[in-house]
Amino acid sequence: MELNKEQMRAAETELRKYLPQSLKVYGVLMLKNRVTSDPLSVIVDKWPDFRVFICRPHCEKESDFFKDILIFATDETILEETIRKSSDWTRPLCFGFNQRHMDTIKAVASEKAAPGRQLAVCHKMILEDVSKLPSVDSSGLSLSSMDESHTSLVNQTWQFGQNDGALRMIQNMVKNFPSCCVLDAEGKPVAWILVYNTCAMGMLHTLPEHRGRGYAKVLICTMAKRLHSEGYPVYCFIDDDNGISYRIFTKLGFTEDPSYRDTWFEFNGP
């Protein structure tokens, strides 16, 4: 069944019972219930005692590939039944889920003859106590939010960017969700951090010629305090291969459950 707006608001309370495992879909619901963003549907096997919770953005174009279908599940059998019935396996799909669901999702994809490949495996890093963030000196820096004129720059530098689908995703993030950047003397961003629709911080980047000045630390701490002050969880996903970001966030007090991994997997991709 698909949840209505009232049920989506109530679902926040239910998902809190499963934190931190439910953090991706919990973050989606928190943002969706508070700010304007791209439309999405929330699918559950039953309400309110769900065992499968799926956030599915509305896709209108083939290039809407970056509108990930996000999954939280406590029952593999019900998960298998739900994704078999609720997804169109003839079109490009991208799922974000706990890696322990991999066999279940691959089994349905094989049944549907949908070829797939893994895009990323990530650490989920959580800041439990924002008060323990180190003090940062941002004096002399021009800090601002990103605006829509900056989306092309982010699209050019993001590892999955440089395409129309990523550009639309970044436009949605910049327009609707919190962001922070360091501006140069001409008012152009030289370092930035955004927030995904999961409420996770991400796309942290400093232009090569401006690195080594502590901008990443300033941006992370500034964004973390803002998210916390507005009642949002403070966390991020870091690709297993991104050792630099992992060390930065760890030094700032972010921690993880080493037995837990989130993965993104595409089917019927280009």
CSV table of C-alpha atoms in Angstrom, one decimal:
chain,number,residue,atom,x,y,z
A,1,MET,CA,0.0,0.0,0.0
A,2,GLU,CA,1.0,3.6,-0.6
A,3,LEU,CA,1.1,5.9,2.4
A,4,ASN,CA,-0.8,9.2,2.4
A,5,LYS,CA,0.6,12.5,3.8
A,6,GLU,CA,-0.8,11.9,7.3
A,7,GLN,CA,0.7,8.4,7.4
A,8,MET,CA,4.0,9.6,6.1
A,9,ARG,CA,4.2,12.0,9.0
A,10,ALA,CA,3.3,9.2,11.5
A,11,ALA,CA,5.9,7.0,9.8
A,12,GLU,CA,8.7,9.1,11.2
A,13,THR,CA,7.9,7.9,14.7
A,14,GLU,CA,7.7,4.3,13.6
A,15,LEU,CA,11.0,4.4,11.7
A,16,ARG,CA,12.8,5.9,14.8
A,17,LYS,CA,12.3,2.5,16.5
A,18,TYR,CA,14.7,1.0,13.9
A,19,LEU,CA,17.5,3.6,13.9
A,20,PRO,CA,20.2,3.6,12.8
A,21,GLN,CA,19.4,0.9,10.3
A,22,SER,CA,16.4,2.8,9.0
A,23,LEU,CA,18.3,6.1,8.7
A,24,LYS,CA,18.1,6.4,4.9
A,25,VAL,CA,14.3,6.2,4.7
A,26,TYR,CA,13.9,8.1,7.9
A,27,GLY,CA,15.9,10.9,6.5
A,28,VAL,CA,13.9,10.9,3.3
A,29,LEU,CA,10.7,11.2,5.4
A,30,MET,CA,12.0,14.0,7.6
A,31,LEU,CA,12.9,16.2,4.6
A,32,LYS,CA,9.8,15.3,2.6
A,33,ASN,CA,7.5,16.2,5.6
A,34,ARG,CA,9.2,19.6,6.0
A,35,VAL,CA,10.4,21.0,2.7
A,36,THR,CA,9.4,21.1,-0.9
A,37,SER,CA,11.2,18.5,-3.1
A,38,ASP,CA,10.7,16.1,-6.0
A,39,PRO,CA,7.6,14.0,-5.6
A,40,LEU,CA,7.9,10.4,-4.3
A,41,SER,CA,5.8,7.5,-3.2
A,42,VAL,CA,6.2,5.6,0.1
A,43,ILE,CA,5.3,1.9,-0.2
A,44,VAL,CA,4.9,-0.5,2.7
A,45,ASP,CA,3.7,-4.1,2.9
A,46,LYS,CA,1.2,-3.1,5.6
A,47,TRP,CA,0.5,-0.2,7.9
A,48,PRO,CA,1.4,0.6,10.6
A,49,ASP,CA,3.2,-2.7,11.4
A,50,PHE,CA,5.4,-2.7,8.3
A,51,ARG,CA,8.2,-5.1,7.5
A,52,VAL,CA,9.2,-3.4,4.3
A,53,PHE,CA,9.5,0.4,3.8
A,54,ILE,CA,10.3,1.7,0.3
A,55,CYS,CA,10.8,5.3,-0.8
A,56,ARG,CA,10.3,5.5,-4.6
A,57,PRO,CA,10.8,8.8,-6.4
A,58,HIS,CA,8.6,9.6,-9.4
A,59,CYS,CA,10.6,9.1,-12.6
A,60,GLU,CA,9.5,10.8,-15.8
A,61,LYS,CA,12.5,10.4,-18.0
A,62,GLU,CA,15.0,7.6,-18.8
A,63,SER,CA,17.7,9.9,-17.4
A,64,ASP,CA,16.0,10.2,-14.0
A,65,PHE,CA,18.3,7.4,-13.1
A,66,PHE,CA,19.7,9.1,-10.0
A,67,LYS,CA,16.3,9.0,-8.3
A,68,ASP,CA,17.2,6.0,-6.2
A,69,ILE,CA,14.6,3.6,-4.8
A,70,LEU,CA,15.5,3.3,-1.1
A,71,ILE,CA,14.7,0.3,0.9
A,72,PHE,CA,14.4,-0.6,4.6
A,73,ALA,CA,13.3,-4.2,5.5
A,74,THR,CA,13.2,-6.5,8.4
A,75,ASP,CA,11.8,-9.6,6.6
A,76,GLU,CA,13.5,-11.0,3.5
A,77,THR,CA,10.5,-12.9,2.2
A,78,ILE,CA,8.2,-9.9,2.4
A,79,LEU,CA,10.9,-7.8,0.8
A,80,GLU,CA,11.2,-10.2,-2.1
A,81,GLU,CA,7.4,-10.2,-2.7
A,82,THR,CA,7.2,-6.4,-2.4
A,83,ILE,CA,10.0,-5.5,-4.9
A,84,ARG,CA,8.7,-8.1,-7.3
A,85,LYS,CA,5.3,-6.5,-7.4
A,86,SER,CA,6.0,-2.8,-6.9
A,87,SER,CA,8.8,-2.1,-9.3
A,88,ASP,CA,8.9,-1.9,-13.1
A,89,TRP,CA,11.8,-4.2,-13.9
A,90,THR,CA,11.7,-3.3,-17.6
A,91,ARG,CA,13.1,0.3,-17.0
A,92,PRO,CA,16.4,1.5,-15.5
A,93,LEU,CA,16.4,1.2,-11.7
A,94,CYS,CA,18.8,2.1,-9.0
A,95,PHE,CA,18.3,0.7,-5.5
A,96,GLY,CA,19.9,1.8,-2.2
A,97,PHE,CA,19.8,-0.8,0.5
A,98,ASN,CA,21.5,-2.6,3.4
A,99,GLN,CA,24.1,-5.0,1.8
A,100,ARG,CA,22.5,-7.9,3.6
A,101,HIS,CA,19.6,-7.7,1.2
A,102,MET,CA,21.8,-8.2,-1.8
A,103,ASP,CA,20.9,-11.9,-2.5
A,104,THR,CA,17.2,-11.2,-2.3
A,105,ILE,CA,17.3,-8.3,-4.7
A,106,LYS,CA,19.6,-10.1,-7.1
A,107,ALA,CA,17.3,-13.1,-7.1
A,108,VAL,CA,14.3,-10.9,-8.2
A,109,ALA,CA,16.4,-9.2,-10.8
A,110,SER,CA,17.5,-12.5,-12.2
A,111,GLU,CA,13.9,-13.7,-12.4
A,112,LYS,CA,13.0,-10.5,-14.2
A,113,ALA,CA,16.1,-10.8,-16.5
A,114,ALA,CA,17.3,-7.4,-15.4
A,115,PRO,CA,21.1,-7.1,-15.8
A,116,GLY,CA,22.8,-5.2,-12.9
A,117,ARG,CA,26.0,-3.9,-11.5
A,118,GLN,CA,27.1,-2.5,-8.1
A,119,LEU,CA,27.7,1.3,-8.1
A,120,ALA,CA,29.0,1.8,-4.6
A,121,VAL,CA,29.4,0.3,-1.2
A,122,CYS,CA,29.5,2.8,1.6
A,123,HIS,CA,30.3,3.3,5.3
A,124,LYS,CA,27.4,5.0,7.1
A,125,MET,CA,29.1,7.5,9.4
A,126,ILE,CA,27.0,9.1,12.2
A,127,LEU,CA,27.7,12.0,14.5
A,128,GLU,CA,26.1,11.1,17.8
A,129,ASP,CA,27.1,14.2,19.8
A,130,VAL,CA,27.4,17.5,17.9
A,131,SER,CA,28.7,19.3,21.0
A,132,LYS,CA,31.9,17.3,20.6
A,133,LEU,CA,32.8,18.8,17.2
A,134,PRO,CA,36.1,20.7,17.4
A,135,SER,CA,36.0,24.4,17.2
A,136,VAL,CA,36.7,25.8,13.7
A,137,ASP,CA,37.9,29.2,12.7
A,138,SER,CA,35.8,30.5,9.8
A,139,SER,CA,36.9,34.1,10.2
A,140,GLY,CA,38.0,35.6,7.0
A,141,LEU,CA,35.9,33.0,5.0
A,142,SER,CA,32.8,33.9,3.0
A,143,LEU,CA,30.4,31.2,3.8
A,144,SER,CA,27.1,30.9,1.9
A,145,SER,CA,24.4,28.5,0.7
A,146,MET,CA,24.7,27.2,-2.8
A,147,ASP,CA,22.2,28.5,-5.4
A,148,GLU,CA,21.0,27.1,-8.7
A,149,SER,CA,23.6,28.9,-10.7
A,150,HIS,CA,26.2,26.6,-9.1
A,151,THR,CA,24.7,23.3,-10.1
A,152,SER,CA,26.7,22.9,-13.3
A,153,LEU,CA,30.0,23.3,-11.3
A,154,VAL,CA,28.9,20.5,-8.9
A,155,ASN,CA,27.8,18.3,-11.7
A,156,GLN,CA,31.2,18.7,-13.4
A,157,THR,CA,33.1,17.6,-10.2
A,158,TRP,CA,30.9,14.9,-8.8
A,159,GLN,CA,32.2,11.4,-9.6
A,160,PHE,CA,28.8,10.3,-10.9
A,161,GLY,CA,28.0,13.6,-12.6
A,162,GLN,CA,28.6,15.2,-16.0
A,163,ASN,CA,25.1,14.1,-17.3
A,164,ASP,CA,21.6,15.5,-17.4
A,165,GLY,CA,20.2,13.1,-14.8
A,166,ALA,CA,22.8,14.1,-12.2
A,167,LEU,CA,22.3,17.7,-13.0
A,168,ARG,CA,18.5,17.5,-12.2
A,169,MET,CA,19.3,15.7,-9.0
A,170,ILE,CA,21.8,18.4,-7.9
A,171,GLN,CA,19.3,21.1,-8.9
A,172,ASN,CA,16.7,19.5,-6.6
A,173,MET,CA,19.3,19.3,-3.7
A,174,VAL,CA,20.5,22.9,-4.1
A,175,LYS,CA,17.0,24.3,-4.5
A,176,ASN,CA,15.3,22.5,-1.6
A,177,PHE,CA,17.8,21.1,0.9
A,178,PRO,CA,20.5,22.7,3.1
A,179,SER,CA,23.9,23.5,1.6
A,180,CYS,CA,27.0,25.3,2.5
A,181,CYS,CA,30.0,26.7,0.4
A,182,VAL,CA,33.1,28.8,0.6
A,183,LEU,CA,33.1,31.7,-1.8
A,184,ASP,CA,36.1,33.3,-3.4
A,185,ALA,CA,36.6,37.0,-3.8
A,186,GLU,CA,34.5,37.0,-6.9
A,187,GLY,CA,31.6,35.2,-5.2
A,188,LYS,CA,32.2,31.8,-6.8
A,189,PRO,CA,32.2,28.6,-4.9
A,190,VAL,CA,35.6,27.0,-4.3
A,191,ALA,CA,34.4,24.3,-1.8
A,192,TRP,CA,31.0,23.0,-0.9
A,193,ILE,CA,28.9,20.4,0.9
A,194,LEU,CA,25.3,19.4,0.0
A,195,VAL,CA,22.5,17.3,1.5
A,196,TYR,CA,21.0,14.3,-0.3
A,197,ASN,CA,17.3,13.5,-0.2
A,198,THR,CA,18.2,11.0,2.5
A,199,CYS,CA,19.3,13.9,4.7
A,200,ALA,CA,22.8,12.6,4.5
A,201,MET,CA,25.6,15.1,3.9
A,202,GLY,CA,27.5,14.6,0.7
A,203,MET,CA,29.2,15.8,-2.5
A,204,LEU,CA,31.9,17.4,-0.3
A,205,HIS,CA,34.4,18.9,-2.6
A,206,THR,CA,37.2,21.5,-2.7
A,207,LEU,CA,38.6,22.7,-6.0
A,208,PRO,CA,42.2,21.4,-6.4
A,209,GLU,CA,43.8,24.8,-6.3
A,210,HIS,CA,42.1,25.7,-3.0
A,211,ARG,CA,42.9,22.5,-1.0
A,212,GLY,CA,45.0,22.3,2.1
A,213,ARG,CA,43.2,25.3,3.8
A,214,GLY,CA,40.9,23.4,6.1
A,215,TYR,CA,37.7,24.2,4.1
A,216,ALA,CA,36.3,20.7,4.3
A,217,LYS,CA,36.5,20.8,8.2
A,218,VAL,CA,34.7,24.1,8.3
A,219,LEU,CA,32.0,23.0,5.9
A,220,ILE,CA,31.3,19.7,7.7
A,221,CYS,CA,31.2,21.3,11.1
A,222,THR,CA,29.0,24.2,9.9
A,223,MET,CA,26.5,21.8,8.1
A,224,ALA,CA,26.5,19.4,11.0
A,225,LYS,CA,25.5,22.1,13.5
A,226,ARG,CA,22.8,23.5,11.2
A,227,LEU,CA,21.2,20.0,10.6
A,228,HIS,CA,21.3,19.3,14.3
A,229,SER,CA,19.8,22.7,15.2
A,230,GLU,CA,16.9,22.0,12.8
A,231,GLY,CA,16.2,18.5,14.3
A,232,TYR,CA,17.7,16.4,11.5
A,233,PRO,CA,20.1,13.5,11.9
A,234,VAL,CA,23.7,14.2,11.3
A,235,TYR,CA,25.4,11.5,9.1
A,236,CYS,CA,26.9,10.7,5.8
A,237,PHE,CA,27.8,7.9,3.4
A,238,ILE,CA,31.4,7.4,2.4
A,239,ASP,CA,32.4,5.2,-0.4
A,240,ASP,CA,34.7,2.3,0.7
A,241,ASP,CA,37.4,3.6,-1.7
A,242,ASN,CA,37.3,7.2,-0.3
A,243,GLY,CA,39.9,7.0,2.4
A,244,ILE,CA,40.5,10.8,2.6
A,245,SER,CA,36.9,11.6,3.4
A,246,TYR,CA,36.7,8.6,5.8
A,247,ARG,CA,39.7,10.0,7.8
A,248,ILE,CA,38.3,13.6,7.8
A,249,PHE,CA,34.9,12.5,9.2
A,250,THR,CA,36.4,10.1,11.7
A,251,LYS,CA,38.7,12.8,13.1
A,252,LEU,CA,35.6,15.0,13.5
A,253,GLY,CA,33.9,12.4,15.7
A,254,PHE,CA,31.7,10.5,13.2
A,255,THR,CA,31.5,6.8,13.9
A,256,GLU,CA,30.0,3.7,12.2
A,257,ASP,CA,28.9,0.1,12.8
A,258,PRO,CA,31.7,-1.8,11.1
A,259,SER,CA,29.3,-4.8,10.4
A,260,TYR,CA,26.9,-2.6,8.4
A,261,ARG,CA,27.3,-1.4,4.8
A,262,ASP,CA,24.9,0.4,2.5
A,263,THR,CA,25.1,-0.3,-1.2
A,264,TRP,CA,23.7,1.2,-4.4
A,265,PHE,CA,23.0,-1.2,-7.3
A,266,GLU,CA,21.7,-0.4,-10.8
A,267,PHE,CA,19.6,-2.6,-13.1
A,268,ASN,CA,19.0,-2.1,-16.8
A,269,GLY,CA,21.5,0.7,-16.8
A,270,PRO,CA,23.2,2.2,-19.8
